[in-house]
Amino acid sequence: MSDALLKTEHLDGINDQKAALSRAVELLTSGEIVAFPTETVYGLGARVYDPVQIAKIFAAKQRPQDNPLIVHISSLEQIPDIVAQSHPKLERLVQHFFPGPLSLVMKRSQRVPSLVSAGLDSVAFRMPSHDLARALIEAVGEPLVAPSANRSGRPSPTKAEHVHKDLDGRIAAVLDGGSCTIGLESTVISLLEPQIRLLRPGSITQAQLEDVLGEKLVLSTSSDQDARHSPGMRHRHYAPSIPVVLVENLSTISDETKKRRLILSTEHIQGTLHGHILKDSNFYDELRWAEDHGYEEIAIFLTEDLEANTALFNRILKAASGV
Ligand code: TXA
Ligand code: MG
């Protein structure tokens, strides 16, 4: 797809949910791709059984072809259509965490195009807890694949305006449902082997999962061996157009430098106009805010509670290292 082909429609799902939903359904069922809100981040949707429509997602995002997509369902009855495997812990996980920010990787059914999974014989799926997302999937009548609705490598979008900024002219519409409440992507775990493996940390924590499962998770690291399990983790991620640096001691930054840097911290920073409080829900928004407000750099002040927040700290390290 060449740049700026489409007029991207803004569908107001906050004030006129019915009209916005019906237009989004019309576009999706006629083969167009549409961004929609979830509780984690905005997703860019296409119908799961339409490879031509799915190919438009890769083109619009400029997403590497080897990075698989998550299938979003609105009902548990859709699981047997997309998954060709059982697992003794599936029912327990679904009972506790669906709908919500947990994605499960299992063996892919023949019905699901291999493009969804970048050629892997597995498929990731989740049921979003956002009402508008589930209403959209239900009205379309089949699951929607949806990566985060950003240009590949950029911070994930947590507001409709973030999607417009990255993808206007490249997608048919954005369904606006306001700000995403969680603001970080779902936790991804693999049920491909009897022992469950954590592929991407998210707001459902390792401890919560281990509690419900009654067993320890296998943890993935960024080694080549583990990239095999979660191919998306090796690509550049979450980076704004300005550098993100990590700072251990704020007193080393001069007042002059502070004016050019936005400082993000979990604590209130005394004596600076350029410090913002950092939370899961505003991290991506703050990265985009800083680049839009003329800052040259974003400094993140490392505190103990920040390093203990596995999901947020994982995204910060990726944004900072540009991998
Ligand atoms: O919260 C979320 O998960 C959001 C919203 C829109 O649902 N989606 C999202 O999608 O973050 P995306 O495409 O940005 O990230 C999907 C992640 C990637 O790391 C990818 O490698 C992994 O899920 N993934 C997808 N299918 C997989 C599979 N079959 N095996 C292993 N990892 C998979
Ligand atoms: Mg993404």
Tab-separated table of C-alpha atoms and ligand atoms in Angstrom:
chain	number	residue	atom	x	y	z
A	1	MET	CA	0.000	0.000	0.000
A	2	SER	CA	1.360	3.455	-0.806
A	3	ASP	CA	1.254	6.286	1.739
A	4	ALA	CA	-1.887	8.379	2.390
A	5	LEU	CA	-4.366	6.518	0.215
A	6	LEU	CA	-7.389	6.518	2.465
A	7	LYS	CA	-9.367	9.117	4.348
A	8	THR	CA	-9.252	7.705	7.872
A	9	GLU	CA	-12.668	8.140	9.498
A	10	HIS	CA	-13.020	9.036	13.173
A	11	LEU	CA	-15.906	7.029	14.660
A	12	ASP	CA	-17.153	8.521	17.916
A	13	GLY	CA	-17.783	5.493	20.103
A	14	ILE	CA	-17.966	7.640	23.237
A	15	ASN	CA	-20.975	9.800	22.323
A	16	ASP	CA	-22.678	7.739	19.639
A	17	GLN	CA	-21.769	4.148	20.266
A	18	LYS	CA	-24.455	2.640	18.064
A	19	ALA	CA	-23.632	4.610	14.921
A	20	ALA	CA	-19.883	4.237	15.447
A	21	LEU	CA	-20.154	0.472	15.908
A	22	SER	CA	-22.360	-0.009	12.900
A	23	ARG	CA	-19.959	1.941	10.633
A	24	ALA	CA	-16.963	-0.003	12.009
A	25	VAL	CA	-18.762	-3.291	11.282
A	26	GLU	CA	-19.655	-2.125	7.771
A	27	LEU	CA	-16.006	-1.286	7.023
A	28	LEU	CA	-14.616	-4.487	8.544
A	29	THR	CA	-17.071	-6.731	6.705
A	30	SER	CA	-16.261	-5.006	3.419
A	31	GLY	CA	-12.561	-5.851	3.825
A	32	GLU	CA	-11.188	-2.621	5.355
A	33	ILE	CA	-9.030	-2.448	8.503
A	34	VAL	CA	-10.267	-0.487	11.538
A	35	ALA	CA	-8.576	0.426	14.839
A	36	PHE	CA	-10.585	-0.163	18.028
A	37	PRO	CA	-10.069	0.298	21.787
A	38	THR	CA	-9.303	-2.505	24.232
A	39	GLU	CA	-8.602	-2.295	27.966
A	40	THR	CA	-4.842	-2.590	27.248
A	41	VAL	CA	-4.034	-0.565	24.104
A	42	TYR	CA	-5.790	0.199	20.789
A	43	GLY	CA	-5.727	-2.704	18.320
A	44	LEU	CA	-5.806	-2.629	14.510
A	45	GLY	CA	-8.470	-5.120	13.461
A	46	ALA	CA	-9.114	-7.445	10.524
A	47	ARG	CA	-11.335	-10.546	10.320
A	48	VAL	CA	-9.418	-13.671	11.261
A	49	TYR	CA	-10.439	-15.765	8.230
A	50	ASP	CA	-9.611	-13.116	5.584
A	51	PRO	CA	-5.895	-13.217	4.616
A	52	VAL	CA	-6.257	-10.313	2.155
A	53	GLN	CA	-7.605	-8.062	4.895
A	54	ILE	CA	-4.924	-9.283	7.324
A	55	ALA	CA	-2.185	-8.456	4.805
A	56	LYS	CA	-3.412	-4.834	4.935
A	57	ILE	CA	-2.494	-4.732	8.649
A	58	PHE	CA	1.127	-5.696	7.955
A	59	ALA	CA	1.314	-3.069	5.177
A	60	ALA	CA	-0.302	-0.234	7.185
A	61	LYS	CA	1.870	-0.803	10.273
A	62	GLN	CA	4.975	-1.698	8.260
A	63	ARG	CA	5.103	-4.718	10.528
A	64	PRO	CA	7.771	-7.393	9.932
A	65	GLN	CA	6.141	-10.475	8.350
A	66	ASP	CA	7.634	-12.766	10.987
A	67	ASN	CA	5.743	-11.143	13.885
A	68	PRO	CA	2.491	-13.046	14.601
A	69	LEU	CA	-0.862	-11.464	15.556
A	70	ILE	CA	-3.216	-12.020	18.498
A	71	VAL	CA	-6.772	-13.226	17.719
A	72	HIS	CA	-9.474	-11.411	19.725
A	73	ILE	CA	-12.623	-13.368	20.584
A	74	SER	CA	-15.961	-12.305	22.072
A	75	SER	CA	-17.189	-15.709	23.219
A	76	LEU	CA	-15.644	-18.927	24.519
A	77	GLU	CA	-17.443	-20.827	21.762
A	78	GLN	CA	-14.989	-19.345	19.268
A	79	ILE	CA	-11.999	-21.103	20.881
A	80	PRO	CA	-12.463	-24.535	19.200
A	81	ASP	CA	-12.614	-22.796	15.796
A	82	ILE	CA	-9.133	-21.338	16.182
A	83	VAL	CA	-7.341	-23.819	18.466
A	84	ALA	CA	-6.499	-27.475	17.702
A	85	GLN	CA	-5.283	-28.574	21.125
A	86	SER	CA	-6.452	-29.138	24.652
A	87	HIS	CA	-4.569	-28.367	27.848
A	88	PRO	CA	-5.437	-29.423	31.401
A	89	LYS	CA	-5.077	-25.830	32.687
A	90	LEU	CA	-7.035	-24.067	29.911
A	91	GLU	CA	-10.385	-24.101	31.696
A	92	ARG	CA	-8.925	-22.728	34.904
A	93	LEU	CA	-7.142	-19.894	33.094
A	94	VAL	CA	-10.243	-18.974	31.123
A	95	GLN	CA	-12.402	-19.027	34.261
A	96	HIS	CA	-10.074	-16.690	36.139
A	97	PHE	CA	-8.756	-14.339	33.499
A	98	PHE	CA	-11.228	-14.147	30.580
A	99	PRO	CA	-12.309	-11.568	29.614
A	100	GLY	CA	-9.135	-9.618	30.400
A	101	PRO	CA	-5.526	-8.841	29.502
A	102	LEU	CA	-4.225	-12.425	29.113
A	103	SER	CA	-3.267	-13.946	25.739
A	104	LEU	CA	-2.816	-17.709	25.379
A	105	VAL	CA	-0.630	-19.370	22.733
A	106	MET	CA	-1.853	-22.811	21.615
A	107	LYS	CA	-1.722	-25.047	18.531
A	108	ARG	CA	-3.372	-23.297	15.550
A	109	SER	CA	-6.418	-24.838	13.874
A	110	GLN	CA	-6.302	-25.363	10.079
A	111	ARG	CA	-9.058	-22.764	9.665
A	112	VAL	CA	-6.817	-19.914	10.833
A	113	PRO	CA	-4.669	-18.565	7.963
A	114	SER	CA	-0.950	-19.096	8.533
A	115	LEU	CA	-0.384	-15.347	7.903
A	116	VAL	CA	-1.976	-14.698	11.337
A	117	SER	CA	0.827	-16.639	12.994
A	118	ALA	CA	3.661	-15.668	10.653
A	119	GLY	CA	3.881	-19.285	9.539
A	120	LEU	CA	4.060	-20.777	13.068
A	121	ASP	CA	1.787	-23.720	13.836
A	122	SER	CA	0.552	-21.926	16.975
A	123	VAL	CA	-1.908	-19.074	17.510
A	124	ALA	CA	-2.279	-16.452	20.267
A	125	PHE	CA	-5.792	-15.454	21.410
A	126	ARG	CA	-7.509	-13.420	24.088
A	127	MET	CA	-10.940	-12.064	25.038
A	128	PRO	CA	-10.755	-8.322	25.727
A	129	SER	CA	-12.720	-7.005	28.712
A	130	HIS	CA	-13.486	-3.694	26.937
A	131	ASP	CA	-17.242	-3.642	26.166
A	132	LEU	CA	-16.852	-1.823	22.851
A	133	ALA	CA	-14.197	-4.296	21.672
A	134	ARG	CA	-16.365	-7.313	22.500
A	135	ALA	CA	-19.475	-5.677	20.985
A	136	LEU	CA	-17.519	-5.048	17.776
A	137	ILE	CA	-16.262	-8.654	17.511
A	138	GLU	CA	-19.729	-9.967	18.226
A	139	ALA	CA	-21.361	-7.735	15.621
A	140	VAL	CA	-18.775	-8.678	12.976
A	141	GLY	CA	-19.631	-12.295	13.760
A	142	GLU	CA	-16.099	-13.686	13.827
A	143	PRO	CA	-12.866	-13.093	15.785
A	144	LEU	CA	-10.636	-10.144	14.863
A	145	VAL	CA	-6.850	-10.288	14.662
A	146	ALA	CA	-5.390	-7.117	16.143
A	147	PRO	CA	-1.835	-6.018	16.784
A	148	SER	CA	-1.357	-2.737	18.636
A	149	ALA	CA	-2.490	0.074	16.309
A	150	ASN	CA	0.847	1.920	16.063
A	151	ARG	CA	3.470	2.084	13.317
A	152	SER	CA	5.789	-0.815	13.951
A	153	GLY	CA	8.442	0.045	16.568
A	154	ARG	CA	6.549	3.086	17.948
A	155	PRO	CA	4.930	3.336	21.407
A	156	SER	CA	1.571	1.526	21.560
A	157	PRO	CA	-1.508	3.787	21.272
A	158	THR	CA	-3.670	4.312	24.354
A	159	LYS	CA	-5.895	7.033	22.838
A	160	ALA	CA	-7.622	7.355	19.447
A	161	GLU	CA	-5.478	10.426	18.657
A	162	HIS	CA	-2.310	8.292	18.954
A	163	VAL	CA	-3.689	5.966	16.271
A	164	HIS	CA	-4.535	8.896	13.984
A	165	LYS	CA	-1.034	10.263	14.399
A	166	ASP	CA	0.653	7.002	13.342
A	167	LEU	CA	-1.814	5.600	10.807
A	168	ASP	CA	-3.969	8.348	9.235
A	169	GLY	CA	-4.293	7.739	5.522
A	170	ARG	CA	-3.276	4.096	5.946
A	171	ILE	CA	-6.383	2.616	7.619
A	172	ALA	CA	-10.124	3.065	7.021
A	173	ALA	CA	-11.198	4.221	10.491
A	174	VAL	CA	-10.505	4.599	14.203
A	175	LEU	CA	-13.272	3.652	16.629
A	176	ASP	CA	-12.786	6.067	19.531
A	177	GLY	CA	-13.547	4.599	22.957
A	178	GLY	CA	-11.516	7.083	25.007
A	179	SER	CA	-8.339	6.276	26.940
A	180	CYS	CA	-7.358	2.653	27.575
A	181	THR	CA	-7.563	1.969	31.300
A	182	ILE	CA	-4.586	-0.415	31.607
A	183	GLY	CA	-2.248	1.177	29.078
A	184	LEU	CA	0.205	-1.771	28.669
A	185	GLU	CA	-0.239	-4.804	26.402
A	186	SER	CA	-1.626	-8.141	27.585
A	187	THR	CA	0.420	-10.812	29.339
A	188	VAL	CA	1.265	-13.605	26.835
A	189	ILE	CA	1.716	-17.212	27.973
A	190	SER	CA	2.267	-20.402	25.986
A	191	LEU	CA	0.277	-23.598	26.562
A	192	LEU	CA	2.087	-25.466	23.777
A	193	GLU	CA	3.965	-27.618	26.266
A	194	PRO	CA	2.660	-29.166	29.487
A	195	GLN	CA	4.670	-26.602	31.491
A	196	ILE	CA	3.277	-23.123	30.919
A	197	ARG	CA	5.751	-20.509	29.674
A	198	LEU	CA	5.583	-16.721	30.186
A	199	LEU	CA	6.362	-15.043	26.840
A	200	ARG	CA	5.531	-11.386	27.556
A	201	PRO	CA	4.958	-9.804	30.984
A	202	GLY	CA	1.779	-7.734	31.345
A	203	SER	CA	-0.671	-6.483	33.931
A	204	ILE	CA	-1.643	-10.025	34.936
A	205	THR	CA	1.463	-10.881	36.925
A	206	GLN	CA	3.540	-14.025	37.154
A	207	ALA	CA	2.493	-14.331	40.812
A	208	GLN	CA	-1.239	-14.111	39.967
A	209	LEU	CA	-0.851	-16.771	37.285
A	210	GLU	CA	1.190	-19.091	39.503
A	211	ASP	CA	-1.369	-18.678	42.250
A	212	VAL	CA	-4.250	-19.738	40.041
A	213	LEU	CA	-2.295	-22.496	38.280
A	214	GLY	CA	-0.681	-23.906	41.409
A	215	GLU	CA	2.620	-24.256	39.565
A	216	LYS	CA	5.665	-22.206	38.564
A	217	LEU	CA	5.837	-20.673	35.091
A	218	VAL	CA	8.800	-21.240	32.794
A	219	LEU	CA	10.325	-17.832	32.093
A	220	SER	CA	11.573	-16.668	28.702
A	221	THR	CA	14.650	-14.514	28.365
A	222	SER	CA	15.758	-12.537	25.323
A	223	SER	CA	18.178	-15.270	24.190
A	224	ASP	CA	17.925	-16.671	20.645
A	225	GLN	CA	16.565	-19.905	22.038
A	226	ASP	CA	13.573	-18.073	23.488
A	227	ALA	CA	13.006	-15.824	20.478
A	228	ARG	CA	11.807	-19.036	18.818
A	229	HIS	CA	8.866	-19.093	21.259
A	230	SER	CA	7.883	-15.430	20.910
A	231	PRO	CA	9.169	-14.031	17.643
A	232	GLY	CA	7.736	-10.542	18.238
A	233	MET	CA	9.963	-9.957	21.242
A	234	ARG	CA	13.126	-9.534	19.179
A	235	HIS	CA	11.870	-6.584	17.130
A	236	ARG	CA	12.439	-2.927	17.933
A	237	HIS	CA	9.710	-1.770	20.296
A	238	TYR	CA	7.886	1.108	21.932
A	239	ALA	CA	10.418	3.791	20.960
A	240	PRO	CA	9.421	7.447	20.486
A	241	SER	CA	11.324	9.621	17.997
A	242	ILE	CA	13.494	11.106	20.796
A	243	PRO	CA	15.945	9.132	22.971
A	244	VAL	CA	14.803	7.525	26.215
A	245	VAL	CA	17.524	7.318	28.877
A	246	LEU	CA	17.561	5.726	32.317
A	247	VAL	CA	18.820	7.770	35.258
A	248	GLU	CA	19.846	6.453	38.662
A	249	ASN	CA	20.692	9.740	40.352
A	250	LEU	CA	18.698	12.877	39.567
A	251	SER	CA	21.240	15.197	41.176
A	252	THR	CA	23.632	14.518	38.289
A	253	ILE	CA	21.301	16.395	35.886
A	254	SER	CA	21.885	20.139	35.636
A	255	ASP	CA	18.937	22.565	35.646
A	256	GLU	CA	19.812	23.538	32.100
A	257	THR	CA	19.581	19.925	30.929
A	258	LYS	CA	16.304	19.409	32.765
A	259	LYS	CA	14.618	21.970	30.516
A	260	ARG	CA	15.345	19.832	27.488
A	261	ARG	CA	14.373	16.572	29.143
A	262	LEU	CA	11.067	15.276	30.353
A	263	ILE	CA	11.708	13.380	33.576
A	264	LEU	CA	9.378	10.485	34.351
A	265	SER	CA	9.359	9.043	37.845
A	266	THR	CA	7.083	7.024	40.100
A	267	GLU	CA	7.749	9.679	42.751
A	268	HIS	CA	7.016	13.375	42.790
A	269	ILE	CA	10.196	15.194	41.806
A	270	GLN	CA	10.988	18.225	43.931
A	271	GLY	CA	11.931	21.453	42.245
A	272	THR	CA	11.414	20.653	38.582
A	273	LEU	CA	8.702	21.763	36.191
A	274	HIS	CA	9.690	18.999	33.852
A	275	GLY	CA	8.850	15.955	35.918
A	276	HIS	CA	5.744	13.808	35.418
A	277	ILE	CA	4.504	10.959	37.574
A	278	LEU	CA	4.886	7.629	35.774
A	279	LYS	CA	2.206	4.906	35.861
A	280	ASP	CA	1.398	1.862	33.704
A	281	SER	CA	-1.624	3.661	32.307
A	282	ASN	CA	0.227	6.789	31.114
A	283	PHE	CA	3.646	5.471	30.036
A	284	TYR	CA	3.040	5.394	26.265
A	285	ASP	CA	1.036	8.616	26.443
A	286	GLU	CA	3.934	10.399	28.201
A	287	LEU	CA	6.434	9.203	25.570
A	288	ARG	CA	4.243	10.620	22.817
A	289	TRP	CA	3.497	13.801	24.818
A	290	ALA	CA	7.216	14.550	25.238
A	291	GLU	CA	7.939	14.195	21.540
A	292	ASP	CA	4.984	16.460	20.678
A	293	HIS	CA	6.103	19.149	23.159
A	294	GLY	CA	9.595	19.771	21.885
A	295	TYR	CA	11.583	17.804	24.446
A	296	GLU	CA	14.903	16.474	23.187
A	297	GLU	CA	15.054	13.516	25.516
A	298	ILE	CA	13.024	11.522	28.032
A	299	ALA	CA	14.804	10.578	31.259
A	300	ILE	CA	13.292	7.849	33.403
A	301	PHE	CA	14.288	7.916	37.050
A	302	LEU	CA	14.780	4.358	38.272
A	303	THR	CA	13.228	3.663	41.653
A	304	GLU	CA	12.886	0.342	43.460
A	305	ASP	CA	9.137	0.147	42.949
A	306	LEU	CA	9.606	0.811	39.249
A	307	GLU	CA	12.054	-2.060	38.862
A	308	ALA	CA	9.637	-4.299	40.790
A	309	ASN	CA	6.877	-3.543	38.234
A	310	THR	CA	7.906	-6.256	35.754
A	311	ALA	CA	5.567	-5.325	32.897
A	312	LEU	CA	6.276	-1.585	32.955
A	313	PHE	CA	10.009	-2.091	33.506
A	314	ASN	CA	10.130	-4.496	30.520
A	315	ARG	CA	8.582	-1.805	28.248
A	316	ILE	CA	10.912	0.892	29.641
A	317	LEU	CA	14.023	-1.182	28.907
A	318	LYS	CA	12.821	-1.798	25.346
A	319	ALA	CA	11.947	1.863	24.770
A	320	ALA	CA	15.346	2.876	26.128
A	321	SER	CA	17.461	0.379	24.236
A	322	GLY	CA	15.531	0.705	21.005
A	323	VAL	CA	15.249	-3.093	20.597
B	1	TXA	O1	-2.896	-6.162	24.763
B	1	TXA	C1	-2.566	-6.657	23.680
B	1	TXA	O2	-2.102	-7.806	23.581
B	1	TXA	C2	-2.740	-5.783	22.430
B	1	TXA	C3	-4.236	-5.509	22.240
B	1	TXA	C4	-4.538	-4.802	20.949
B	1	TXA	O3	-4.937	-6.712	22.352
B	1	TXA	N1	-2.161	-6.404	21.282
B	1	TXA	C5	-0.817	-6.488	21.095
B	1	TXA	O4	-0.467	-7.059	19.881
B	1	TXA	O5	-0.004	-6.107	21.896
B	1	TXA	P1	1.013	-6.982	19.293
B	1	TXA	O6	0.862	-7.539	17.926
B	1	TXA	O7	1.530	-5.619	19.424
B	1	TXA	O8	1.822	-8.005	20.154
B	1	TXA	C6	1.563	-9.389	20.026
B	1	TXA	C7	2.602	-10.195	20.764
B	1	TXA	C8	3.929	-10.191	20.034
B	1	TXA	O9	4.985	-10.129	20.973
B	1	TXA	C9	3.908	-11.545	19.338
B	1	TXA	O10	5.179	-12.073	19.061
B	1	TXA	C10	3.153	-12.415	20.330
B	1	TXA	O11	2.155	-11.553	20.850
B	1	TXA	N2	2.504	-13.542	19.642
B	1	TXA	C11	1.436	-13.529	18.827
B	1	TXA	N3	1.182	-14.746	18.329
B	1	TXA	C12	2.116	-15.581	18.841
B	1	TXA	C13	2.409	-16.966	18.705
B	1	TXA	N4	1.681	-17.750	17.935
B	1	TXA	N5	3.474	-17.476	19.386
B	1	TXA	C14	4.223	-16.678	20.191
B	1	TXA	N6	4.002	-15.346	20.359
B	1	TXA	C15	2.973	-14.801	19.693
B	2	MG	MG	2.708	-3.999	19.422
